[in-house]
XYZ file of N, CA and C in Angstrom:
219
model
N -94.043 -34.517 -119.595
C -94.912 -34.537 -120.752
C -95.898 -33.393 -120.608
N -95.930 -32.657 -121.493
C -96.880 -31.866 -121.696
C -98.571 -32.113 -121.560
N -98.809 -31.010 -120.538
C -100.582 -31.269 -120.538
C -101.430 -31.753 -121.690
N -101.288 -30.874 -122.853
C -101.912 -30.973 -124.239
C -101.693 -32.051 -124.673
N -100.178 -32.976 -124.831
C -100.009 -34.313 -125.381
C -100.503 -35.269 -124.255
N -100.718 -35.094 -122.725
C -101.410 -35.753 -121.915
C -103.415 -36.295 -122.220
N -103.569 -35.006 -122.923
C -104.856 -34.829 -122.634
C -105.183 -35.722 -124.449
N -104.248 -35.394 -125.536
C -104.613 -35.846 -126.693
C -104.390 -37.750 -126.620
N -103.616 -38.128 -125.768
C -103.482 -39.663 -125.590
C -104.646 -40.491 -125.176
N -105.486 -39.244 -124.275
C -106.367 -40.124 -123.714
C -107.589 -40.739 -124.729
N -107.898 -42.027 -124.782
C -108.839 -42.462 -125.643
C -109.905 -41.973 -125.764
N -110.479 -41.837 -127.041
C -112.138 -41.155 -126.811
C -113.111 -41.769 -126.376
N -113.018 -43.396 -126.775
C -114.195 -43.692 -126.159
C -113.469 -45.028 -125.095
N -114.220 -46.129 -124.681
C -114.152 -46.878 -123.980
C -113.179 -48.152 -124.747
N -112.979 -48.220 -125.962
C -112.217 -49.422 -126.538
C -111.117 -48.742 -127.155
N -110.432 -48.523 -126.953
C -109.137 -48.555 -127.177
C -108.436 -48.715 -128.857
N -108.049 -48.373 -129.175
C -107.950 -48.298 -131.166
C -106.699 -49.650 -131.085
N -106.850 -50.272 -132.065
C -105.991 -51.509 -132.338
C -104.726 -50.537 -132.666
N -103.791 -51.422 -132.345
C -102.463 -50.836 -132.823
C -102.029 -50.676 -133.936
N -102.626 -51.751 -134.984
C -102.509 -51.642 -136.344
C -102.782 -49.799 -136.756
N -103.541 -49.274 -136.296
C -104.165 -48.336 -136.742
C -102.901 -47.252 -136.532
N -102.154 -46.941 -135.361
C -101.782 -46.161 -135.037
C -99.563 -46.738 -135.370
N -99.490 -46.993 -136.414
C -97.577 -47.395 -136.530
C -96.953 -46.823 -136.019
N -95.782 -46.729 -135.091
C -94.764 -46.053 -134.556
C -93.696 -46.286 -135.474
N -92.823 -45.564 -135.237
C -91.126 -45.968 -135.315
C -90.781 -44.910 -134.412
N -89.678 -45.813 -134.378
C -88.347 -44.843 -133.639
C -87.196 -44.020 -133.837
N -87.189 -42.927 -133.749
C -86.001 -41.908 -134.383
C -84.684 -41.290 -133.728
N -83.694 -41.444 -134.166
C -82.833 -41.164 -133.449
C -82.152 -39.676 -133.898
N -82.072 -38.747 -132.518
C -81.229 -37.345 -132.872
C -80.414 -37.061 -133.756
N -80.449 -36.732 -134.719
C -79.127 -37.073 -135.709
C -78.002 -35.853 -134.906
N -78.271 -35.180 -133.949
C -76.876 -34.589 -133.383
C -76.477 -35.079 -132.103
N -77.390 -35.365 -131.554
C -76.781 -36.208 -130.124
C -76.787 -37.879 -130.097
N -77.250 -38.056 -131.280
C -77.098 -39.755 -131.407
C -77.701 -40.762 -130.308
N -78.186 -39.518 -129.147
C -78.715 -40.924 -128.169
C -80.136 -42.120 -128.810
N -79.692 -42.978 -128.244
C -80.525 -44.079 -127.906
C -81.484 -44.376 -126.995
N -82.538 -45.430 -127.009
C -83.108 -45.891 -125.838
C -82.628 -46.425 -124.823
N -81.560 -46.617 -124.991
C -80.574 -47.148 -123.973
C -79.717 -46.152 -123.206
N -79.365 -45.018 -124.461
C -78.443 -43.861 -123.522
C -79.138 -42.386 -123.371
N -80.140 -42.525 -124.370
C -81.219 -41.166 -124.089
C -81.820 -41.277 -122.643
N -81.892 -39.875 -122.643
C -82.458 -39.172 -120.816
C -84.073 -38.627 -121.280
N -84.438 -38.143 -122.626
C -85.910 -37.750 -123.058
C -86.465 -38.417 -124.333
N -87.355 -38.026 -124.330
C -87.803 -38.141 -125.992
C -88.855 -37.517 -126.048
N -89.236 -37.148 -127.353
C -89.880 -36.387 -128.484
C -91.113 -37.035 -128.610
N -92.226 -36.882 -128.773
C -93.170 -37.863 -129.484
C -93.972 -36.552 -130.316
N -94.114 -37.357 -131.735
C -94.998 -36.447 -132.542
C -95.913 -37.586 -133.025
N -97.545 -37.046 -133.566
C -98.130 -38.043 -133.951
C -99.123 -37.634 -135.351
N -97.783 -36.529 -135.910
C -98.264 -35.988 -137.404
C -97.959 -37.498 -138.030
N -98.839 -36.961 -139.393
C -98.594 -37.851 -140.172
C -99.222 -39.106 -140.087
N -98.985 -40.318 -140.802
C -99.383 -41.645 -140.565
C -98.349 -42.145 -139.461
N -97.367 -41.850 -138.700
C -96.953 -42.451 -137.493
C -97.247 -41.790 -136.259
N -97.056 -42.853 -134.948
C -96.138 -41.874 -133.531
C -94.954 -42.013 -134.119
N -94.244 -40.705 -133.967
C -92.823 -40.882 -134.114
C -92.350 -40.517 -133.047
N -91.143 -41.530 -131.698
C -90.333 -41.731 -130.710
C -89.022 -41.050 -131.279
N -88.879 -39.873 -130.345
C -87.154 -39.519 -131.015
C -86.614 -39.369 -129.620
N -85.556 -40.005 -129.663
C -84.926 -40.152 -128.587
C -83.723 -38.935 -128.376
N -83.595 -38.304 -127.230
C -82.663 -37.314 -127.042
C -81.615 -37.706 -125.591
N -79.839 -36.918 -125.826
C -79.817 -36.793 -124.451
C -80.427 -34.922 -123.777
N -80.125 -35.503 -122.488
C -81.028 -34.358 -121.791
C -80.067 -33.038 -122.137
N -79.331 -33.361 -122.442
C -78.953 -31.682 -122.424
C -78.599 -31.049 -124.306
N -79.361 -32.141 -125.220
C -79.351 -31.905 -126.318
C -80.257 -30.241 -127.042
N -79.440 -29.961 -127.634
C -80.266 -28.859 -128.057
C -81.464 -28.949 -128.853
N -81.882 -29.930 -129.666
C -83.107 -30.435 -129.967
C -83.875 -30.721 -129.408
N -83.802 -31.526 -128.665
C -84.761 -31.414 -127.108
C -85.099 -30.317 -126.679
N -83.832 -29.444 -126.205
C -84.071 -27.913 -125.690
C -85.542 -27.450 -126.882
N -84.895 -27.362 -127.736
C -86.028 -26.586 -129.264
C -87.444 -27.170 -129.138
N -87.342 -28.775 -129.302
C -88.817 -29.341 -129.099
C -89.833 -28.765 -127.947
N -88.954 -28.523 -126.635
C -89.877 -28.248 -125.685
C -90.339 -27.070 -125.939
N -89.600 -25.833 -126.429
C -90.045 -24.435 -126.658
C -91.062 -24.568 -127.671
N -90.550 -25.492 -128.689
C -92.230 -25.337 -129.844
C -93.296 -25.797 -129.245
N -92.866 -26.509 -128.387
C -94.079 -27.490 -127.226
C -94.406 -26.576 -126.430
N -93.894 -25.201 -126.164
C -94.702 -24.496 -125.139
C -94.254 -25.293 -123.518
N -93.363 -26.025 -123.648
C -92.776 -26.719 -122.065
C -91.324 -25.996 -122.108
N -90.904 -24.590 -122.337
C -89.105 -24.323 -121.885
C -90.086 -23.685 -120.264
């Protein structure tokens, strides 16, 4: 995981934001099809009104891409 998404997780103050506040879902690669079950990484973005979880396998080229826009190749 990237420093920058390390450092943006951490809470600002001492209580913690209800979960209501913050919705996830979960997304799946539409070219490598992995799962939470057969994915090796994942993606997290937290544009928008969700976290969005995208699940990759490790040697997917989307993954590859995410990390370079992420500044992690």
């Amino acid at each position: 995981m990237s420093a920058l998404l390390e450092q943006t997780m951490e809470p600002m103050s001492q209580s913690r934001p209800s979960a209501d506040l913050f919705p996830s879902k979960v997304l799946f690669c539409g070219f490598c099809r992995a799962t939470a079950a057969t994915g090796g990484a994942r993606t997290l973005s937290a544009e928008g009104e969700f976290l969005s979880v995208i699940w990759h396998a490790l040697a997917c080229p989307h993954h590859e891409a995410d990390l370079i826009l992420a500044g992690d190749d």
